[in-house]
PDB file of C-alpha atoms and ligand atoms in Angstrom:
ATOM      1  CA  UNK A   7     -23.534  -6.944 -25.791  1.00  0.00           C
ATOM      2  CA  UNK A   8     -22.663  -8.916 -28.798  1.00  0.00           C
ATOM      3  CA  UNK A   9     -18.678  -9.828 -28.295  1.00  0.00           C
ATOM      4  CA  UNK A  10     -17.913 -12.366 -26.101  1.00  0.00           C
ATOM      5  CA  UNK A  11     -15.439 -10.811 -23.219  1.00  0.00           C
ATOM      6  CA  UNK A  12     -12.215 -12.379 -22.547  1.00  0.00           C
ATOM      7  CA  UNK A  13     -11.895 -13.755 -19.295  1.00  0.00           C
ATOM      8  CA  UNK A  14     -10.185 -11.152 -17.829  1.00  0.00           C
ATOM      9  CA  UNK A  15     -12.605  -8.553 -18.970  1.00  0.00           C
ATOM     10  CA  UNK A  16     -15.664 -10.728 -17.703  1.00  0.00           C
ATOM     11  CA  UNK A  17     -14.068 -10.598 -14.338  1.00  0.00           C
ATOM     12  CA  UNK A  18     -13.263  -6.678 -14.558  1.00  0.00           C
ATOM     13  CA  UNK A  19     -16.548  -6.004 -15.661  1.00  0.00           C
ATOM     14  CA  UNK A  20     -18.512  -7.891 -12.500  1.00  0.00           C
ATOM     15  CA  UNK A  21     -16.365  -6.130 -10.452  1.00  0.00           C
ATOM     16  CA  UNK A  22     -17.800  -2.403 -11.955  1.00  0.00           C
ATOM     17  CA  UNK A  23     -19.637  -0.635  -9.200  1.00  0.00           C
ATOM     18  CA  UNK A  24     -22.712   1.340  -8.987  1.00  0.00           C
ATOM     19  CA  UNK A  25     -22.118   5.384 -10.193  1.00  0.00           C
ATOM     20  CA  UNK A  26     -23.625   8.413 -11.052  1.00  0.00           C
ATOM     21  CA  UNK A  27     -20.882   8.832 -13.076  1.00  0.00           C
ATOM     22  CA  UNK A  28     -17.663   6.485 -14.369  1.00  0.00           C
ATOM     23  CA  UNK A  29     -14.466   6.962 -16.079  1.00  0.00           C
ATOM     24  CA  UNK A  30     -12.527   4.188 -17.788  1.00  0.00           C
ATOM     25  CA  UNK A  31      -9.319   5.751 -17.461  1.00  0.00           C
ATOM     26  CA  UNK A  32      -7.127   3.980 -20.412  1.00  0.00           C
ATOM     27  CA  UNK A  33      -9.956   2.348 -22.223  1.00  0.00           C
ATOM     28  CA  UNK A  34      -8.846   1.466 -25.379  1.00  0.00           C
ATOM     29  CA  UNK A  35     -11.753  -0.709 -27.063  1.00  0.00           C
ATOM     30  CA  UNK A  36     -14.178   0.406 -24.376  1.00  0.00           C
ATOM     31  CA  UNK A  37     -15.793  -2.845 -23.768  1.00  0.00           C
ATOM     32  CA  UNK A  38     -15.445  -1.734 -19.695  1.00  0.00           C
ATOM     33  CA  UNK A  39     -17.716   0.853 -20.532  1.00  0.00           C
ATOM     34  CA  UNK A  40     -20.275  -0.275 -22.728  1.00  0.00           C
ATOM     35  CA  UNK A  41     -20.667  -3.067 -20.256  1.00  0.00           C
ATOM     36  CA  UNK A  42     -21.233  -0.387 -17.314  1.00  0.00           C
ATOM     37  CA  UNK A  43     -24.009   1.355 -19.246  1.00  0.00           C
ATOM     38  CA  UNK A  44     -25.655  -1.754 -20.723  1.00  0.00           C
ATOM     39  CA  UNK A  45     -26.127  -3.023 -17.569  1.00  0.00           C
ATOM     40  CA  UNK A  46     -26.966   0.429 -16.285  1.00  0.00           C
ATOM     41  CA  UNK A  47     -24.734   0.973 -13.813  1.00  0.00           C
ATOM     42  CA  UNK A  48     -23.911   4.666 -14.376  1.00  0.00           C
ATOM     43  CA  UNK A  49     -25.992   7.899 -15.874  1.00  0.00           C
ATOM     44  CA  UNK A  50     -23.160   9.320 -17.848  1.00  0.00           C
ATOM     45  CA  UNK A  51     -19.447   7.366 -18.673  1.00  0.00           C
ATOM     46  CA  UNK A  52     -16.398   9.292 -19.482  1.00  0.00           C
ATOM     47  CA  UNK A  53     -13.896   7.326 -21.997  1.00  0.00           C
ATOM     48  CA  UNK A  54     -10.113   8.222 -22.470  1.00  0.00           C
ATOM     49  CA  UNK A  55      -6.882   7.144 -23.256  1.00  0.00           C
ATOM     50  CA  UNK A  56      -3.676   8.795 -24.154  1.00  0.00           C
ATOM     51  CA  UNK A  57      -3.775   7.577 -27.972  1.00  0.00           C
ATOM     52  CA  UNK A  58      -6.542   9.121 -30.324  1.00  0.00           C
ATOM     53  CA  UNK A  59      -6.452   6.088 -32.350  1.00  0.00           C
ATOM     54  CA  UNK A  60      -7.189   4.146 -28.851  1.00  0.00           C
ATOM     55  CA  UNK A  61      -9.913   6.172 -27.983  1.00  0.00           C
ATOM     56  CA  UNK A  62     -11.273   5.733 -31.337  1.00  0.00           C
ATOM     57  CA  UNK A  63     -11.976   1.931 -31.419  1.00  0.00           C
ATOM     58  CA  UNK A  64     -14.196   3.217 -27.989  1.00  0.00           C
ATOM     59  CA  UNK A  65     -15.841   5.932 -29.960  1.00  0.00           C
ATOM     60  CA  UNK A  66     -17.055   3.528 -32.267  1.00  0.00           C
ATOM     61  CA  UNK A  67     -18.172   1.233 -29.747  1.00  0.00           C
ATOM     62  CA  UNK A  68     -20.557   3.866 -27.779  1.00  0.00           C
ATOM     63  CA  UNK A  69     -21.201   5.864 -30.497  1.00  0.00           C
ATOM     64  CA  UNK A  70     -25.085   5.311 -29.838  1.00  0.00           C
ATOM     65  CA  UNK A  71     -24.193   6.418 -25.942  1.00  0.00           C
ATOM     66  CA  UNK A  72     -22.455   8.900 -27.656  1.00  0.00           C
ATOM     67  CA  UNK A  73     -24.507  10.397 -29.866  1.00  0.00           C
ATOM     68  CA  UNK A  74     -27.317  10.199 -26.410  1.00  0.00           C
ATOM     69  CA  UNK A  75     -24.862  12.145 -24.078  1.00  0.00           C
ATOM     70  CA  UNK A  76     -24.647   8.494 -21.908  1.00  0.00           C
ATOM     71  CA  UNK A  77     -21.131   8.212 -22.551  1.00  0.00           C
ATOM     72  CA  UNK A  78     -18.373  11.416 -23.213  1.00  0.00           C
ATOM     73  CA  UNK A  79     -14.749  11.045 -25.408  1.00  0.00           C
ATOM     74  CA  UNK A  80     -11.622  12.567 -23.978  1.00  0.00           C
ATOM     75  CA  UNK A  81      -8.135  12.187 -25.428  1.00  0.00           C
ATOM     76  CA  UNK A  82      -5.490  12.623 -22.749  1.00  0.00           C
ATOM     77  CA  UNK A  83      -3.330  12.020 -20.290  1.00  0.00           C
ATOM     78  CA  UNK A  84      -4.479  10.077 -16.913  1.00  0.00           C
ATOM     79  CA  UNK A  85      -6.791  12.116 -15.445  1.00  0.00           C
ATOM     80  CA  UNK A  86      -6.522  15.369 -16.970  1.00  0.00           C
ATOM     81  CA  UNK A  87      -9.459  16.533 -18.557  1.00  0.00           C
ATOM     82  CA  UNK A  88     -11.747  14.145 -16.664  1.00  0.00           C
ATOM     83  CA  UNK A  89     -14.237  15.552 -13.856  1.00  0.00           C
ATOM     84  CA  UNK A  90     -13.484  15.184 -10.172  1.00  0.00           C
ATOM     85  CA  UNK A  91     -16.870  14.455  -9.908  1.00  0.00           C
ATOM     86  CA  UNK A  92     -17.060  11.153 -11.350  1.00  0.00           C
ATOM     87  CA  UNK A  93     -18.325   8.754  -8.848  1.00  0.00           C
ATOM     88  CA  UNK A  94     -15.778   5.607 -10.306  1.00  0.00           C
ATOM     89  CA  UNK A  95     -12.933   5.284 -12.634  1.00  0.00           C
ATOM     90  CA  UNK A  96     -11.580   1.775 -13.921  1.00  0.00           C
ATOM     91  CA  UNK A  97      -7.908   1.741 -14.804  1.00  0.00           C
ATOM     92  CA  UNK A  98      -7.295  -1.295 -16.062  1.00  0.00           C
ATOM     93  CA  UNK A  99      -4.003  -3.043 -18.344  1.00  0.00           C
ATOM     94  CA  UNK A 100      -1.500  -0.573 -17.226  1.00  0.00           C
ATOM     95  CA  UNK A 101       1.457  -1.241 -15.016  1.00  0.00           C
ATOM     96  CA  UNK A 102       1.481   0.096 -11.199  1.00  0.00           C
ATOM     97  CA  UNK A 103       3.229   2.779 -11.600  1.00  0.00           C
ATOM     98  CA  UNK A 104       1.805   4.406 -14.222  1.00  0.00           C
ATOM     99  CA  UNK A 105      -1.423   3.466 -12.541  1.00  0.00           C
ATOM    100  CA  UNK A 106      -0.151   5.256  -9.402  1.00  0.00           C
ATOM    101  CA  UNK A 107       1.440   8.869 -10.913  1.00  0.00           C
ATOM    102  CA  UNK A 108      -2.082   8.741 -12.685  1.00  0.00           C
ATOM    103  CA  UNK A 109      -3.935   9.160  -9.565  1.00  0.00           C
ATOM    104  CA  UNK A 110      -0.894  11.554  -7.746  1.00  0.00           C
ATOM    105  CA  UNK A 111      -1.425  13.695 -10.625  1.00  0.00           C
ATOM    106  CA  UNK A 112      -4.968  13.755 -11.112  1.00  0.00           C
ATOM    107  CA  UNK A 113      -7.409  13.040  -8.056  1.00  0.00           C
ATOM    108  CA  UNK A 114      -8.509  10.838  -6.010  1.00  0.00           C
ATOM    109  CA  UNK A 115     -12.246   9.046  -6.642  1.00  0.00           C
ATOM    110  CA  UNK A 116     -14.570   7.404  -4.063  1.00  0.00           C
ATOM    111  CA  UNK A 117     -14.219   4.475  -6.082  1.00  0.00           C
ATOM    112  CA  UNK A 118     -11.520   2.556  -7.925  1.00  0.00           C
ATOM    113  CA  UNK A 119     -11.571  -0.572  -9.661  1.00  0.00           C
ATOM    114  CA  UNK A 120      -7.520  -0.965 -11.168  1.00  0.00           C
ATOM    115  CA  UNK A 121      -5.768  -4.459 -12.822  1.00  0.00           C
ATOM    116  CA  UNK A 122      -1.947  -3.635 -12.537  1.00  0.00           C
ATOM    117  CA  UNK A 123      -0.324  -5.297 -14.940  1.00  0.00           C
ATOM    118  CA  UNK A 124       2.957  -5.112 -12.469  1.00  0.00           C
ATOM    119  CA  UNK A 125       3.816  -4.021  -9.071  1.00  0.00           C
ATOM    120  CA  UNK A 126       0.240  -4.760  -7.433  1.00  0.00           C
ATOM    121  CA  UNK A 127       1.977  -4.359  -4.040  1.00  0.00           C
ATOM    122  CA  UNK A 128       2.501  -0.972  -4.295  1.00  0.00           C
ATOM    123  CA  UNK A 129      -0.464  -0.109  -5.555  1.00  0.00           C
ATOM    124  CA  UNK A 130      -2.034  -1.710  -2.290  1.00  0.00           C
ATOM    125  CA  UNK A 131      -0.177   0.308  -0.224  1.00  0.00           C
ATOM    126  CA  UNK A 132      -1.165   3.613  -2.028  1.00  0.00           C
ATOM    127  CA  UNK A 133      -4.550   2.540  -1.770  1.00  0.00           C
ATOM    128  CA  UNK A 134      -4.249   1.677   2.225  1.00  0.00           C
ATOM    129  CA  UNK A 135      -1.898   5.090   2.900  1.00  0.00           C
ATOM    130  CA  UNK A 136      -4.809   7.043   1.486  1.00  0.00           C
ATOM    131  CA  UNK A 137      -7.535   5.871   3.142  1.00  0.00           C
ATOM    132  CA  UNK A 138      -9.206   3.130   1.117  1.00  0.00           C
ATOM    133  CA  UNK A 139     -10.761   0.098   1.798  1.00  0.00           C
ATOM    134  CA  UNK A 140      -9.986  -2.975  -0.534  1.00  0.00           C
ATOM    135  CA  UNK A 141     -13.153  -4.501  -0.450  1.00  0.00           C
ATOM    136  CA  UNK A 142     -12.013  -7.197  -3.372  1.00  0.00           C
ATOM    137  CA  UNK A 143      -8.225  -8.303  -4.120  1.00  0.00           C
ATOM    138  CA  UNK A 144      -7.241 -11.095  -5.886  1.00  0.00           C
ATOM    139  CA  UNK A 145      -5.155 -12.860  -8.808  1.00  0.00           C
ATOM    140  CA  UNK A 146      -6.826 -14.997 -11.729  1.00  0.00           C
ATOM    141  CA  UNK A 147      -6.220 -16.506 -14.990  1.00  0.00           C
ATOM    142  CA  UNK A 148      -6.855 -15.459 -18.352  1.00  0.00           C
ATOM    143  CA  UNK A 149      -3.930 -17.233 -20.487  1.00  0.00           C
ATOM    144  CA  UNK A 150      -1.624 -15.060 -18.000  1.00  0.00           C
ATOM    145  CA  UNK A 151      -2.077 -14.310 -14.374  1.00  0.00           C
ATOM    146  CA  UNK A 152      -3.705 -11.382 -13.704  1.00  0.00           C
ATOM    147  CA  UNK A 153      -4.469  -8.789 -10.378  1.00  0.00           C
ATOM    148  CA  UNK A 154      -7.210  -7.161  -9.643  1.00  0.00           C
ATOM    149  CA  UNK A 155      -8.585  -4.521  -6.466  1.00  0.00           C
ATOM    150  CA  UNK A 156     -11.493  -2.900  -6.330  1.00  0.00           C
ATOM    151  CA  UNK A 157     -11.640   0.155  -3.587  1.00  0.00           C
ATOM    152  CA  UNK A 158     -13.581   2.320  -1.617  1.00  0.00           C
ATOM    153  CA  UNK A 159     -13.267   5.138  -0.140  1.00  0.00           C
ATOM    154  CA  UNK A 160     -13.760   5.278   3.635  1.00  0.00           C
ATOM    155  CA  UNK A 161     -15.205   1.909   3.372  1.00  0.00           C
ATOM    156  CA  UNK A 162     -15.189  -1.181   6.183  1.00  0.00           C
ATOM    157  CA  UNK A 163     -11.416  -1.283   6.375  1.00  0.00           C
ATOM    158  CA  UNK A 164      -9.931  -4.712   5.750  1.00  0.00           C
ATOM    159  CA  UNK A 165      -6.845  -5.501   7.997  1.00  0.00           C
ATOM    160  CA  UNK A 166      -3.740  -5.682   5.733  1.00  0.00           C
ATOM    161  CA  UNK A 167      -0.581  -7.158   7.017  1.00  0.00           C
ATOM    162  CA  UNK A 168       2.915  -7.758   5.027  1.00  0.00           C
ATOM    163  CA  UNK A 169       1.644 -10.919   3.121  1.00  0.00           C
ATOM    164  CA  UNK A 170      -1.521  -9.682   2.445  1.00  0.00           C
ATOM    165  CA  UNK A 171       0.104  -6.548   0.900  1.00  0.00           C
ATOM    166  CA  UNK A 172       2.338  -8.550  -1.157  1.00  0.00           C
ATOM    167  CA  UNK A 173       0.485 -11.061  -2.224  1.00  0.00           C
ATOM    168  CA  UNK A 174      -3.722 -10.148  -1.926  1.00  0.00           C
ATOM    169  CA  UNK A 175      -5.732 -10.491   1.001  1.00  0.00           C
ATOM    170  CA  UNK A 176      -8.142 -12.448  -1.471  1.00  0.00           C
ATOM    171  CA  UNK A 177      -5.865 -14.952  -2.866  1.00  0.00           C
ATOM    172  CA  UNK A 178      -4.851 -15.244   1.005  1.00  0.00           C
ATOM    173  CA  UNK A 179      -7.461 -15.776   3.084  1.00  0.00           C
ATOM    174  CA  UNK A 180      -9.970 -17.319   0.173  1.00  0.00           C
ATOM    175  CA  UNK A 181      -7.895 -18.790  -2.196  1.00  0.00           C
ATOM    176  CA  UNK A 182      -8.766 -19.506  -5.595  1.00  0.00           C
ATOM    177  CA  UNK A 183      -7.717 -22.138  -7.814  1.00  0.00           C
ATOM    178  CA  UNK A 184      -5.736 -20.014 -10.217  1.00  0.00           C
ATOM    179  CA  UNK A 185      -3.895 -18.381  -7.208  1.00  0.00           C
ATOM    180  CA  UNK A 186      -2.735 -21.634  -5.632  1.00  0.00           C
ATOM    181  CA  UNK A 187      -1.919 -22.837  -8.948  1.00  0.00           C
ATOM    182  CA  UNK A 188       0.401 -19.398  -9.664  1.00  0.00           C
ATOM    183  CA  UNK A 189       2.049 -20.235  -6.365  1.00  0.00           C
ATOM    184  CA  UNK A 190       3.330 -23.342  -7.447  1.00  0.00           C
ATOM    185  CA  UNK A 191       4.248 -21.965 -10.834  1.00  0.00           C
ATOM    186  CA  UNK A 192       6.488 -19.317  -8.890  1.00  0.00           C
ATOM    187  CA  UNK A 193       7.716 -22.132  -6.440  1.00  0.00           C
ATOM    188  CA  UNK A 194       9.339 -23.775  -9.190  1.00  0.00           C
ATOM    189  CA  UNK A 195      10.300 -20.741 -10.793  1.00  0.00           C
ATOM    190  CA  UNK A 196      11.854 -19.277  -7.797  1.00  0.00           C
ATOM    191  CA  UNK A 197      13.693 -23.138  -8.003  1.00  0.00           C
ATOM    192  CA  UNK A 198      15.082 -22.709 -11.595  1.00  0.00           C
ATOM    193  CA  UNK A 199      16.417 -19.412 -10.103  1.00  0.00           C
ATOM    194  CA  UNK A 200      18.066 -20.627  -7.244  1.00  0.00           C
ATOM    195  CA  UNK A 201      19.687 -23.653  -9.273  1.00  0.00           C
ATOM    196  CA  UNK A 202      20.724 -21.226 -12.227  1.00  0.00           C
ATOM    197  CA  UNK A 203      22.499 -18.752  -9.309  1.00  0.00           C
ATOM    198  CA  UNK A 204      24.079 -21.321  -7.513  1.00  0.00           C
ATOM    199  CA  UNK A 205      24.924 -19.679  -4.833  1.00  0.00           C
ATOM    200  CA  UNK A 206      22.362 -18.071  -2.375  1.00  0.00           C
ATOM    201  CA  UNK A 207      19.890 -14.990  -3.709  1.00  0.00           C
ATOM    202  CA  UNK A 208      18.614 -13.736  -0.218  1.00  0.00           C
ATOM    203  CA  UNK A 209      15.770 -12.240  -2.300  1.00  0.00           C
ATOM    204  CA  UNK A 210      14.395 -15.162  -4.607  1.00  0.00           C
ATOM    205  CA  UNK A 211      15.084 -17.724  -1.131  1.00  0.00           C
ATOM    206  CA  UNK A 212      12.370 -15.003   0.659  1.00  0.00           C
ATOM    207  CA  UNK A 213      10.032 -15.450  -2.136  1.00  0.00           C
ATOM    208  CA  UNK A 214      10.272 -19.294  -1.988  1.00  0.00           C
ATOM    209  CA  UNK A 215       9.751 -19.422   1.670  1.00  0.00           C
ATOM    210  CA  UNK A 216       6.815 -17.253   1.174  1.00  0.00           C
ATOM    211  CA  UNK A 217       5.166 -19.026  -1.033  1.00  0.00           C
ATOM    212  CA  UNK A 218       6.221 -22.282   0.458  1.00  0.00           C
ATOM    213  CA  UNK A 219       4.368 -21.016   3.314  1.00  0.00           C
ATOM    214  CA  UNK A 220       1.264 -20.076   1.699  1.00  0.00           C
ATOM    215  CA  UNK A 221       1.564 -23.411  -0.005  1.00  0.00           C
ATOM    216  CA  UNK A 222       1.948 -25.556   3.087  1.00  0.00           C
ATOM    217  CA  UNK A 223      -1.498 -23.655   4.532  1.00  0.00           C
ATOM    218  CA  UNK A 224      -3.459 -24.675   2.038  1.00  0.00           C
ATOM    219  CA  UNK A 225      -2.437 -28.052   1.708  1.00  0.00           C
ATOM    220  CA  UNK A 226      -1.984 -29.041   5.205  1.00  0.00           C
ATOM    221  CA  UNK A 227      -5.885 -31.046   5.197  1.00  0.00           C
ATOM    222  CA  UNK A 228      -5.533 -32.513   2.122  1.00  0.00           C
TER     223      UNK A 228
HETATM  224  C1  SAM B 301      -3.303  -2.584 -22.471  1.00  0.00           C
HETATM  225  S1  SAM B 301      -4.302  -1.289 -23.215  1.00  0.00           S
HETATM  226  C2  SAM B 301      -5.992  -1.755 -21.688  1.00  0.00           C
HETATM  227  C3  SAM B 301      -7.048  -1.118 -22.318  1.00  0.00           C
HETATM  228  C4  SAM B 301      -8.255  -1.803 -20.889  1.00  0.00           C
HETATM  229  N1  SAM B 301      -8.223  -0.808 -20.084  1.00  0.00           N
HETATM  230  C5  SAM B 301      -8.210  -3.053 -21.044  1.00  0.00           C
HETATM  231  O1  SAM B 301      -8.030  -3.543 -19.324  1.00  0.00           O
HETATM  232  O2  SAM B 301      -8.658  -3.887 -21.645  1.00  0.00           O
HETATM  233  C6  SAM B 301      -3.792   0.301 -21.641  1.00  0.00           C
HETATM  234  C7  SAM B 301      -4.414   1.483 -22.684  1.00  0.00           C
HETATM  235  O3  SAM B 301      -3.560   2.698 -22.093  1.00  0.00           O
HETATM  236  C8  SAM B 301      -3.610   3.885 -22.842  1.00  0.00           C
HETATM  237  N2  SAM B 301      -2.851   4.453 -21.696  1.00  0.00           N
HETATM  238  C9  SAM B 301      -1.261   4.267 -21.468  1.00  0.00           C
HETATM  239  N3  SAM B 301      -0.873   4.971 -20.717  1.00  0.00           N
HETATM  240  C10 SAM B 301      -2.127   5.915 -20.493  1.00  0.00           C
HETATM  241  C11 SAM B 301      -2.091   7.572 -19.870  1.00  0.00           C
HETATM  242  N4  SAM B 301      -0.896   7.543 -18.633  1.00  0.00           N
HETATM  243  N5  SAM B 301      -3.546   8.085 -19.843  1.00  0.00           N
HETATM  244  C12 SAM B 301      -4.486   7.106 -20.560  1.00  0.00           C
HETATM  245  N6  SAM B 301      -4.663   6.118 -21.211  1.00  0.00           N
HETATM  246  C13 SAM B 301      -3.092   5.519 -21.163  1.00  0.00           C
HETATM  247  C14 SAM B 301      -2.887   3.093 -24.058  1.00  0.00           C
HETATM  248  O4  SAM B 301      -2.790   3.612 -25.140  1.00  0.00           O
HETATM  249  C15 SAM B 301      -3.854   1.971 -24.255  1.00  0.00           C
HETATM  250  O5  SAM B 301      -4.810   2.347 -24.935  1.00  0.00           O
END
């Protein structure tokens, strides 16, 4: 791949699983699919986007693979025109609610790589309720902070409690520098909100308490 990937895309690409067929839903530029095809992670990939203009960018990037029949483009909402037999689906850079409606209205593939922009706890809960084992679930920084989740149907499940659902399993069990930096920033944001409010705001106080607990757990031995 000639283009240097942003850190966000590099992290996403590093988590793309091997599968016979792959679908990149809301592919836009198509970099994830290019990576998967170049690395031989799939035999065939479907690129899809609700916007014909966005899809056109991916069609251009992947023209060689499209000509070989290794990539096929479909302009559609969510999974509408994706064969339900695909082994893995990537949905990245969309809101969590949007991702969930795509999955609810479509189908649940064996492997899912998701990068929700908001509402990640709802995405985690949905996956666990629907028989997925969440195998990777962490926050990383590329200018902004991003959450990424990789889940497989029927894999070896890790035990999620309420805190893991809220903050992400890997973040709590194997905290990264990026995650701890976000914890510090979120603590400062909560304090500023409470100061501005000048009164008790229970939801913010509870979040501040949970964040402080995570910080204390990870600074205890320093
Ligand atoms: C912010 S871009 C993310 C592109 C790429 N997945 C990434 O992570 O870099 C979101 C893309 O999703 C597409 N999109 C939004 N809602 C969609 C839906 N319901 N079905 C398919 N594509 C959708 C948009 O047109 C846009 O190209």
